[in-house]
C-alpha positions as a LaTeX table, in Angstrom:
\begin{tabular}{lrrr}
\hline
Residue & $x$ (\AA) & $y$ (\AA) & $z$ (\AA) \\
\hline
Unk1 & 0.00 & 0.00 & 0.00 \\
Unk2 & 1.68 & 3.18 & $-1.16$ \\
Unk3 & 1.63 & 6.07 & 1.50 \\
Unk4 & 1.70 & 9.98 & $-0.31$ \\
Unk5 & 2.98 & 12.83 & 1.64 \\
Unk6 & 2.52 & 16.77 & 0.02 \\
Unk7 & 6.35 & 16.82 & $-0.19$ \\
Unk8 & 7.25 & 13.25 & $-2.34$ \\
Unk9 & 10.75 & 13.93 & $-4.41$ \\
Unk10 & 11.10 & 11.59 & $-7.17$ \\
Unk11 & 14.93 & 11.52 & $-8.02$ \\
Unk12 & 17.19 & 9.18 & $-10.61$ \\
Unk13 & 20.14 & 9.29 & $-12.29$ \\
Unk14 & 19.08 & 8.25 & $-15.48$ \\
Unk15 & 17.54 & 11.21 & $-17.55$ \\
Unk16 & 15.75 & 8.62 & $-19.71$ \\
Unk17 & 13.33 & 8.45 & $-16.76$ \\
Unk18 & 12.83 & 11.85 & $-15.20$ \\
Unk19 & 13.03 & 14.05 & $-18.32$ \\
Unk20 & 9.53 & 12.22 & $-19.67$ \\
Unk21 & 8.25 & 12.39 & $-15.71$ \\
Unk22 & 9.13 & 16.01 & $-15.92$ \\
Unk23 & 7.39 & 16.78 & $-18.87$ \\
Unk24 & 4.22 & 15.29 & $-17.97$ \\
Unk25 & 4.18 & 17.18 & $-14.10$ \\
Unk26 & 5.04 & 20.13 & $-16.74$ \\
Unk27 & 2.48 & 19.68 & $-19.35$ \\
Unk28 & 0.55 & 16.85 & $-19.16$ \\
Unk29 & $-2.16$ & 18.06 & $-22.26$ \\
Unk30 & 1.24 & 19.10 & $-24.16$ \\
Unk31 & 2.58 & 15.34 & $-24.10$ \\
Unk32 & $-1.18$ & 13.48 & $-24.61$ \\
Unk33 & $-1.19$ & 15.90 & $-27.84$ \\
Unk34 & 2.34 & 15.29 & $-28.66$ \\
Unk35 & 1.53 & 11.35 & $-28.23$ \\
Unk36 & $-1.65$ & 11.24 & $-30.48$ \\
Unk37 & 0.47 & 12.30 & $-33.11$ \\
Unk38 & 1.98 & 8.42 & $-32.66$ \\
Unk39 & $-1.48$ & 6.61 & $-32.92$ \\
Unk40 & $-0.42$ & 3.65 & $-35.18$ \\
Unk41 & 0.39 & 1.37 & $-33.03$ \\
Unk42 & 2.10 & $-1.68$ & $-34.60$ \\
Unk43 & 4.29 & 0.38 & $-36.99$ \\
Unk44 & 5.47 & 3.29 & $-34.63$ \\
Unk45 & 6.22 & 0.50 & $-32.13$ \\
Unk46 & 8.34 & $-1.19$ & $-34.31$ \\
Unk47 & 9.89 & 1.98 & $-35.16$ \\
Unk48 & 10.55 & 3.31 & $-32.16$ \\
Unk49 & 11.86 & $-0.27$ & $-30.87$ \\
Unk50 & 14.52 & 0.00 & $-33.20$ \\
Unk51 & 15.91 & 3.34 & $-32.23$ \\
Unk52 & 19.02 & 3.42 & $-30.41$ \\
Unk53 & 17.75 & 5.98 & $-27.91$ \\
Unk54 & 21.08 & 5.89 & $-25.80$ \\
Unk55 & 22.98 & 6.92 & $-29.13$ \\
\hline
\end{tabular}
C-alpha cells in the first residue's frame, strides 16, 4: 500500500526516466497531444523499438 505525503521527491540518475516524468508534471495536455500524433500502433512501435535511444 503506497503512503503519499505533500512533499514526495522523485529523483534518478538516469535522464531517460525523469526528463519524460518532468514533462508530464510540466504539461501533461502538451505530451497526450504530442503522443496522439503516434497513434499507429504496430508500426510506430516497431519503429521506435529500433531506435538506439542511448545513441
Amino acid at each position: 500500500m503506497a503512503v503519499h505525503t505533500e512533499n514526495e521527491v522523485i529523483a534518478d540518475s538516469n535522464p531517460e526516466l525523469v526528463n519524460p516524468y518532468r514533462s508530464v508534471a510540466a504539461d501533461v495536455e502538451g505530451v497526450i497531444a504530442q503522443l496522439r500524433c503516434h497513434e499507429n500502433p504496430e508500426e510506430g512501435f516497431m519503429q521506435i523499438a529500433q531506435l538506439d535511444v542511448a545513441a
